[in-house]
């Protein structure tokens, strides 16, 4: 058997015809769209997912059986039907036009094979299994695990930016603001995790899951932002300075922040500081505790016919303080869910203000401490009593307070 000749096809703007609208086409089309291909789908019927692509104008669908002329402007054809006679017709038309033809039904009849693929930023690993797709997938899975869990220097930030491996030092650095999620180390995003494993410097917050840091590769400089002295604003200045300095020295710096970087996380200030210094920044959103903590306690922030809105608010500043930017009177008038972060210290004043402005005293309320971690605690109460209950139970930060009918909507697990 001859060896296949591997290529990376650059399909942007080039016509690719997909024949068939079932499960195989549904799986293949997204990668073609991601490659920028001009996808023409030919099939009498198509799946709802393909229909959604067609409705959104991402591809053109011809709702009928294949005709040889469909291939006239094509560079590649994917046959995703299991009728051998119909598939052979497509193959013959492709052969005649010298267009490569991928066959889902018959690998031997195909003139091109699709590899098993794993993508890591701009790096794509494609594996051909010598005609055995399962072998290809097994090898691909092993490589994917290796790349995700690696602690070496396989994919450096420079490689991710397109430079060859072993880029000479002195290459420009950059910063990624990465949301680490609410506490469970498994709740970081795939991209966040990948960037973390590639960092030269990690600047981590107090609320970042410790287990994530346990898995950093050796040689990474770990800066614990919660140990930086000075007051809150000086601390932020110092963090900004560290991000900029390290990046300007050529490092790839991951600023790892609890939850989402932009939800009461000062991520915007850090981005502005980097931008002002000309340091490129990537932002990776995170799973915010404002939604994850209620969810971990079995509380959906919205629920049909119960709450069609939720408001996330900081309770850091007392409601009667001149510095407060929150309209607590307006929040009291809402029917929907209120999620209060950093609200424990001011909880008596917050609940009193909500009650004074008309939110009913028996509105269900819950407090979730250290959500999604092994130390998670849940306290259920009412708006009138939650502040006292929190004090009596000794609930500590970090905790999220949820006020609204959603609190009781699901059975406690
Ligand atoms: C400075 S804010 C940062 C919020 C974070 N950026 C986010 O999106 O979740 C810190 C507050 O988030 C909440 N919080 C963060 N992690 C939490 C957790 N695991 N359980 C409960 N509350 C949490 C608490 O209200 C805490 O005081």
PDB file of N, CA and C in Angstrom, residues 341-406:
ATOM      1  N   UNK A 341     -22.447  39.589  45.447  1.00  0.00           N
ATOM      2  CA  UNK A 341     -21.082  39.145  45.725  1.00  0.00           C
ATOM      3  C   UNK A 341     -20.473  40.087  46.750  1.00  0.00           C
ATOM      4  N   UNK A 342     -19.521  39.584  47.489  1.00  0.00           N
ATOM      5  CA  UNK A 342     -18.813  40.389  48.497  1.00  0.00           C
ATOM      6  C   UNK A 342     -19.801  41.087  49.428  1.00  0.00           C
ATOM      7  N   UNK A 343     -20.873  40.393  49.798  1.00  0.00           N
ATOM      8  CA  UNK A 343     -21.953  41.051  50.535  1.00  0.00           C
ATOM      9  C   UNK A 343     -22.077  40.670  51.998  1.00  0.00           C
ATOM     10  N   UNK A 344     -21.193  39.808  52.521  1.00  0.00           N
ATOM     11  CA  UNK A 344     -21.422  39.319  53.886  1.00  0.00           C
ATOM     12  C   UNK A 344     -21.326  40.432  54.926  1.00  0.00           C
ATOM     13  N   UNK A 345     -20.283  41.246  54.827  1.00  0.00           N
ATOM     14  CA  UNK A 345     -20.058  42.270  55.858  1.00  0.00           C
ATOM     15  C   UNK A 345     -21.256  43.229  55.928  1.00  0.00           C
ATOM     16  N   UNK A 346     -21.751  43.611  54.769  1.00  0.00           N
ATOM     17  CA  UNK A 346     -22.837  44.595  54.744  1.00  0.00           C
ATOM     18  C   UNK A 346     -24.216  43.949  54.664  1.00  0.00           C
ATOM     19  N   UNK A 347     -24.302  42.632  54.899  1.00  0.00           N
ATOM     20  CA  UNK A 347     -25.588  41.962  54.684  1.00  0.00           C
ATOM     21  C   UNK A 347     -26.726  42.541  55.541  1.00  0.00           C
ATOM     22  N   UNK A 348     -26.510  42.855  56.832  1.00  0.00           N
ATOM     23  CA  UNK A 348     -27.622  43.431  57.599  1.00  0.00           C
ATOM     24  C   UNK A 348     -28.145  44.719  56.945  1.00  0.00           C
ATOM     25  N   UNK A 349     -27.234  45.590  56.523  1.00  0.00           N
ATOM     26  CA  UNK A 349     -27.659  46.854  55.919  1.00  0.00           C
ATOM     27  C   UNK A 349     -28.320  46.618  54.560  1.00  0.00           C
ATOM     28  N   UNK A 350     -27.787  45.652  53.800  1.00  0.00           N
ATOM     29  CA  UNK A 350     -28.349  45.377  52.457  1.00  0.00           C
ATOM     30  C   UNK A 350     -29.770  44.838  52.583  1.00  0.00           C
ATOM     31  N   UNK A 351     -29.963  43.846  53.455  1.00  0.00           N
ATOM     32  CA  UNK A 351     -31.307  43.259  53.565  1.00  0.00           C
ATOM     33  C   UNK A 351     -32.288  44.290  54.126  1.00  0.00           C
ATOM     34  N   UNK A 352     -31.835  45.099  55.085  1.00  0.00           N
ATOM     35  CA  UNK A 352     -32.730  46.127  55.653  1.00  0.00           C
ATOM     36  C   UNK A 352     -33.150  47.107  54.558  1.00  0.00           C
ATOM     37  N   UNK A 353     -32.207  47.470  53.702  1.00  0.00           N
ATOM     38  CA  UNK A 353     -32.517  48.420  52.623  1.00  0.00           C
ATOM     39  C   UNK A 353     -33.510  47.808  51.633  1.00  0.00           C
ATOM     40  N   UNK A 354     -33.289  46.547  51.287  1.00  0.00           N
ATOM     41  CA  UNK A 354     -34.210  45.885  50.340  1.00  0.00           C
ATOM     42  C   UNK A 354     -35.617  45.797  50.955  1.00  0.00           C
ATOM     43  N   UNK A 355     -35.692  45.470  52.246  1.00  0.00           N
ATOM     44  CA  UNK A 355     -37.004  45.355  52.920  1.00  0.00           C
ATOM     45  C   UNK A 355     -37.678  46.728  52.982  1.00  0.00           C
ATOM     46  N   UNK A 356     -36.889  47.742  53.309  1.00  0.00           N
ATOM     47  CA  UNK A 356     -37.457  49.092  53.434  1.00  0.00           C
ATOM     48  C   UNK A 356     -38.032  49.555  52.104  1.00  0.00           C
ATOM     49  N   UNK A 357     -37.429  49.123  51.011  1.00  0.00           N
ATOM     50  CA  UNK A 357     -37.918  49.575  49.695  1.00  0.00           C
ATOM     51  C   UNK A 357     -38.910  48.596  49.084  1.00  0.00           C
ATOM     52  N   UNK A 358     -39.398  47.662  49.895  1.00  0.00           N
ATOM     53  CA  UNK A 358     -40.572  46.906  49.452  1.00  0.00           C
ATOM     54  C   UNK A 358     -40.358  45.466  49.026  1.00  0.00           C
ATOM     55  N   UNK A 359     -39.116  44.950  49.082  1.00  0.00           N
ATOM     56  CA  UNK A 359     -38.984  43.521  48.717  1.00  0.00           C
ATOM     57  C   UNK A 359     -39.581  42.702  49.870  1.00  0.00           C
ATOM     58  N   UNK A 360     -40.496  41.759  49.574  1.00  0.00           N
ATOM     59  CA  UNK A 360     -41.197  41.056  50.659  1.00  0.00           C
ATOM     60  C   UNK A 360     -40.253  40.319  51.613  1.00  0.00           C
ATOM     61  N   UNK A 361     -40.629  40.359  52.901  1.00  0.00           N
ATOM     62  CA  UNK A 361     -39.778  39.774  53.950  1.00  0.00           C
ATOM     63  C   UNK A 361     -39.606  38.273  53.784  1.00  0.00           C
ATOM     64  N   UNK A 362     -40.628  37.609  53.214  1.00  0.00           N
ATOM     65  CA  UNK A 362     -40.536  36.151  53.087  1.00  0.00           C
ATOM     66  C   UNK A 362     -39.888  35.707  51.768  1.00  0.00           C
ATOM     67  N   UNK A 363     -39.289  36.641  51.033  1.00  0.00           N
ATOM     68  CA  UNK A 363     -38.586  36.244  49.801  1.00  0.00           C
ATOM     69  C   UNK A 363     -37.489  35.241  50.171  1.00  0.00           C
ATOM     70  N   UNK A 364     -37.455  34.081  49.504  1.00  0.00           N
ATOM     71  CA  UNK A 364     -36.411  33.106  49.832  1.00  0.00           C
ATOM     72  C   UNK A 364     -35.014  33.675  49.575  1.00  0.00           C
ATOM     73  N   UNK A 365     -34.082  33.301  50.433  1.00  0.00           N
ATOM     74  CA  UNK A 365     -32.687  33.750  50.277  1.00  0.00           C
ATOM     75  C   UNK A 365     -31.771  32.575  50.619  1.00  0.00           C
ATOM     76  N   UNK A 366     -30.598  32.568  50.002  1.00  0.00           N
ATOM     77  CA  UNK A 366     -29.627  31.511  50.302  1.00  0.00           C
ATOM     78  C   UNK A 366     -28.231  32.108  50.261  1.00  0.00           C
ATOM     79  N   UNK A 367     -27.331  31.497  50.989  1.00  0.00           N
ATOM     80  CA  UNK A 367     -25.930  31.923  50.963  1.00  0.00           C
ATOM     81  C   UNK A 367     -25.089  30.684  50.657  1.00  0.00           C
ATOM     82  N   UNK A 368     -24.189  30.837  49.698  1.00  0.00           N
ATOM     83  CA  UNK A 368     -23.329  29.712  49.311  1.00  0.00           C
ATOM     84  C   UNK A 368     -21.886  30.114  49.577  1.00  0.00           C
ATOM     85  N   UNK A 369     -21.279  29.445  50.521  1.00  0.00           N
ATOM     86  CA  UNK A 369     -19.884  29.737  50.889  1.00  0.00           C
ATOM     87  C   UNK A 369     -18.966  28.747  50.180  1.00  0.00           C
ATOM     88  N   UNK A 370     -17.839  29.269  49.669  1.00  0.00           N
ATOM     89  CA  UNK A 370     -16.801  28.432  49.030  1.00  0.00           C
ATOM     90  C   UNK A 370     -17.399  27.415  48.053  1.00  0.00           C
ATOM     91  N   UNK A 371     -18.237  27.957  47.186  1.00  0.00           N
ATOM     92  CA  UNK A 371     -18.968  27.108  46.244  1.00  0.00           C
ATOM     93  C   UNK A 371     -18.021  26.301  45.363  1.00  0.00           C
ATOM     94  N   UNK A 372     -18.438  25.136  45.011  1.00  0.00           N
ATOM     95  CA  UNK A 372     -17.769  24.183  44.099  1.00  0.00           C
ATOM     96  C   UNK A 372     -16.458  23.635  44.675  1.00  0.00           C
ATOM     97  N   UNK A 373     -16.177  23.919  45.946  1.00  0.00           N
ATOM     98  CA  UNK A 373     -14.983  23.338  46.576  1.00  0.00           C
ATOM     99  C   UNK A 373     -15.435  22.301  47.605  1.00  0.00           C
ATOM    100  N   UNK A 374     -14.488  21.587  48.177  1.00  0.00           N
ATOM    101  CA  UNK A 374     -14.811  20.589  49.192  1.00  0.00           C
ATOM    102  C   UNK A 374     -15.381  21.218  50.451  1.00  0.00           C
ATOM    103  N   UNK A 375     -15.169  22.537  50.627  1.00  0.00           N
ATOM    104  CA  UNK A 375     -15.631  23.217  51.845  1.00  0.00           C
ATOM    105  C   UNK A 375     -16.979  23.913  51.636  1.00  0.00           C
ATOM    106  N   UNK A 376     -17.637  23.637  50.518  1.00  0.00           N
ATOM    107  CA  UNK A 376     -18.888  24.345  50.213  1.00  0.00           C
ATOM    108  C   UNK A 376     -19.929  24.201  51.334  1.00  0.00           C
ATOM    109  N   UNK A 377     -20.555  25.339  51.686  1.00  0.00           N
ATOM    110  CA  UNK A 377     -21.653  25.337  52.671  1.00  0.00           C
ATOM    111  C   UNK A 377     -22.818  26.095  52.073  1.00  0.00           C
ATOM    112  N   UNK A 378     -24.017  25.619  52.367  1.00  0.00           N
ATOM    113  CA  UNK A 378     -25.215  26.290  51.852  1.00  0.00           C
ATOM    114  C   UNK A 378     -26.114  26.618  53.028  1.00  0.00           C
ATOM    115  N   UNK A 379     -26.589  27.869  53.081  1.00  0.00           N
ATOM    116  CA  UNK A 379     -27.535  28.261  54.125  1.00  0.00           C
ATOM    117  C   UNK A 379     -28.790  28.778  53.426  1.00  0.00           C
ATOM    118  N   UNK A 380     -29.936  28.259  53.819  1.00  0.00           N
ATOM    119  CA  UNK A 380     -31.194  28.720  53.214  1.00  0.00           C
ATOM    120  C   UNK A 380     -31.986  29.481  54.265  1.00  0.00           C
ATOM    121  N   UNK A 381     -32.619  30.584  53.845  1.00  0.00           N
ATOM    122  CA  UNK A 381     -33.315  31.431  54.804  1.00  0.00           C
ATOM    123  C   UNK A 381     -34.345  32.283  54.057  1.00  0.00           C
ATOM    124  N   UNK A 382     -34.672  33.424  54.648  1.00  0.00           N
ATOM    125  CA  UNK A 382     -35.534  34.393  53.971  1.00  0.00           C
ATOM    126  C   UNK A 382     -34.827  35.740  54.011  1.00  0.00           C
ATOM    127  N   UNK A 383     -35.347  36.670  53.229  1.00  0.00           N
ATOM    128  CA  UNK A 383     -34.707  37.991  53.184  1.00  0.00           C
ATOM    129  C   UNK A 383     -34.687  38.621  54.586  1.00  0.00           C
ATOM    130  N   UNK A 384     -35.760  38.427  55.337  1.00  0.00           N
ATOM    131  CA  UNK A 384     -35.837  39.055  56.664  1.00  0.00           C
ATOM    132  C   UNK A 384     -34.836  38.455  57.640  1.00  0.00           C
ATOM    133  N   UNK A 385     -34.524  37.185  57.465  1.00  0.00           N
ATOM    134  CA  UNK A 385     -33.728  36.513  58.505  1.00  0.00           C
ATOM    135  C   UNK A 385     -32.306  36.134  58.090  1.00  0.00           C
ATOM    136  N   UNK A 386     -31.996  36.307  56.814  1.00  0.00           N
ATOM    137  CA  UNK A 386     -30.728  35.750  56.338  1.00  0.00           C
ATOM    138  C   UNK A 386     -29.505  36.371  57.022  1.00  0.00           C
ATOM    139  N   UNK A 387     -29.550  37.671  57.301  1.00  0.00           N
ATOM    140  CA  UNK A 387     -28.361  38.306  57.905  1.00  0.00           C
ATOM    141  C   UNK A 387     -28.083  37.708  59.284  1.00  0.00           C
ATOM    142  N   UNK A 388     -29.140  37.549  60.066  1.00  0.00           N
ATOM    143  CA  UNK A 388     -28.966  36.949  61.405  1.00  0.00           C
ATOM    144  C   UNK A 388     -28.510  35.506  61.294  1.00  0.00           C
ATOM    145  N   UNK A 389     -29.099  34.774  60.374  1.00  0.00           N
ATOM    146  CA  UNK A 389     -28.737  33.355  60.218  1.00  0.00           C
ATOM    147  C   UNK A 389     -27.271  33.196  59.808  1.00  0.00           C
ATOM    148  N   UNK A 390     -26.812  34.103  58.949  1.00  0.00           N
ATOM    149  CA  UNK A 390     -25.418  34.061  58.493  1.00  0.00           C
ATOM    150  C   UNK A 390     -24.484  34.286  59.684  1.00  0.00           C
ATOM    151  N   UNK A 391     -24.835  35.266  60.516  1.00  0.00           N
ATOM    152  CA  UNK A 391     -24.001  35.564  61.693  1.00  0.00           C
ATOM    153  C   UNK A 391     -24.002  34.374  62.646  1.00  0.00           C
ATOM    154  N   UNK A 392     -25.192  33.806  62.869  1.00  0.00           N
ATOM    155  CA  UNK A 392     -25.300  32.690  63.821  1.00  0.00           C
ATOM    156  C   UNK A 392     -24.529  31.463  63.324  1.00  0.00           C
ATOM    157  N   UNK A 393     -24.564  31.251  62.011  1.00  0.00           N
ATOM    158  CA  UNK A 393     -23.912  30.043  61.466  1.00  0.00           C
ATOM    159  C   UNK A 393     -22.420  30.258  61.219  1.00  0.00           C
ATOM    160  N   UNK A 394     -21.956  31.499  61.361  1.00  0.00           N
ATOM    161  CA  UNK A 394     -20.534  31.777  61.152  1.00  0.00           C
ATOM    162  C   UNK A 394     -20.116  31.613  59.695  1.00  0.00           C
ATOM    163  N   UNK A 395     -20.998  31.987  58.774  1.00  0.00           N
ATOM    164  CA  UNK A 395     -20.644  31.884  57.343  1.00  0.00           C
ATOM    165  C   UNK A 395     -19.532  32.893  57.040  1.00  0.00           C
ATOM    166  N   UNK A 396     -18.540  32.438  56.275  1.00  0.00           N
ATOM    167  CA  UNK A 396     -17.370  33.285  55.993  1.00  0.00           C
ATOM    168  C   UNK A 396     -17.242  33.535  54.493  1.00  0.00           C
ATOM    169  N   UNK A 397     -16.522  34.596  54.105  1.00  0.00           N
ATOM    170  CA  UNK A 397     -16.213  34.783  52.683  1.00  0.00           C
ATOM    171  C   UNK A 397     -15.246  33.695  52.199  1.00  0.00           C
ATOM    172  N   UNK A 398     -15.204  33.383  50.931  1.00  0.00           N
ATOM    173  CA  UNK A 398     -16.033  33.961  49.886  1.00  0.00           C
ATOM    174  C   UNK A 398     -17.417  33.312  49.886  1.00  0.00           C
ATOM    175  N   UNK A 399     -18.418  34.164  49.737  1.00  0.00           N
ATOM    176  CA  UNK A 399     -19.781  33.636  49.705  1.00  0.00           C
ATOM    177  C   UNK A 399     -20.631  34.492  48.769  1.00  0.00           C
ATOM    178  N   UNK A 400     -21.607  33.844  48.183  1.00  0.00           N
ATOM    179  CA  UNK A 400     -22.561  34.511  47.295  1.00  0.00           C
ATOM    180  C   UNK A 400     -23.933  34.444  47.960  1.00  0.00           C
ATOM    181  N   UNK A 401     -24.631  35.573  47.961  1.00  0.00           N
ATOM    182  CA  UNK A 401     -25.984  35.614  48.520  1.00  0.00           C
ATOM    183  C   UNK A 401     -26.978  35.662  47.360  1.00  0.00           C
ATOM    184  N   UNK A 402     -27.981  34.805  47.416  1.00  0.00           N
ATOM    185  CA  UNK A 402     -28.981  34.773  46.347  1.00  0.00           C
ATOM    186  C   UNK A 402     -30.336  35.106  46.978  1.00  0.00           C
ATOM    187  N   UNK A 403     -31.029  36.067  46.375  1.00  0.00           N
ATOM    188  CA  UNK A 403     -32.341  36.464  46.884  1.00  0.00           C
ATOM    189  C   UNK A 403     -33.342  36.307  45.744  1.00  0.00           C
ATOM    190  N   UNK A 404     -34.440  35.586  46.002  1.00  0.00           N
ATOM    191  CA  UNK A 404     -35.467  35.456  44.961  1.00  0.00           C
ATOM    192  C   UNK A 404     -36.155  34.108  45.027  1.00  0.00           C
ATOM    193  N   UNK A 405     -37.272  34.026  44.308  1.00  0.00           N
ATOM    194  CA  UNK A 405     -38.076  32.799  44.366  1.00  0.00           C
ATOM    195  C   UNK A 405     -37.354  31.586  43.789  1.00  0.00           C
ATOM    196  N   UNK A 406     -36.328  31.817  42.976  1.00  0.00           N
ATOM    197  CA  UNK A 406     -35.582  30.679  42.414  1.00  0.00           C
ATOM    198  C   UNK A 406     -34.927  29.836  43.509  1.00  0.00           C
TER     199      UNK A 406
END
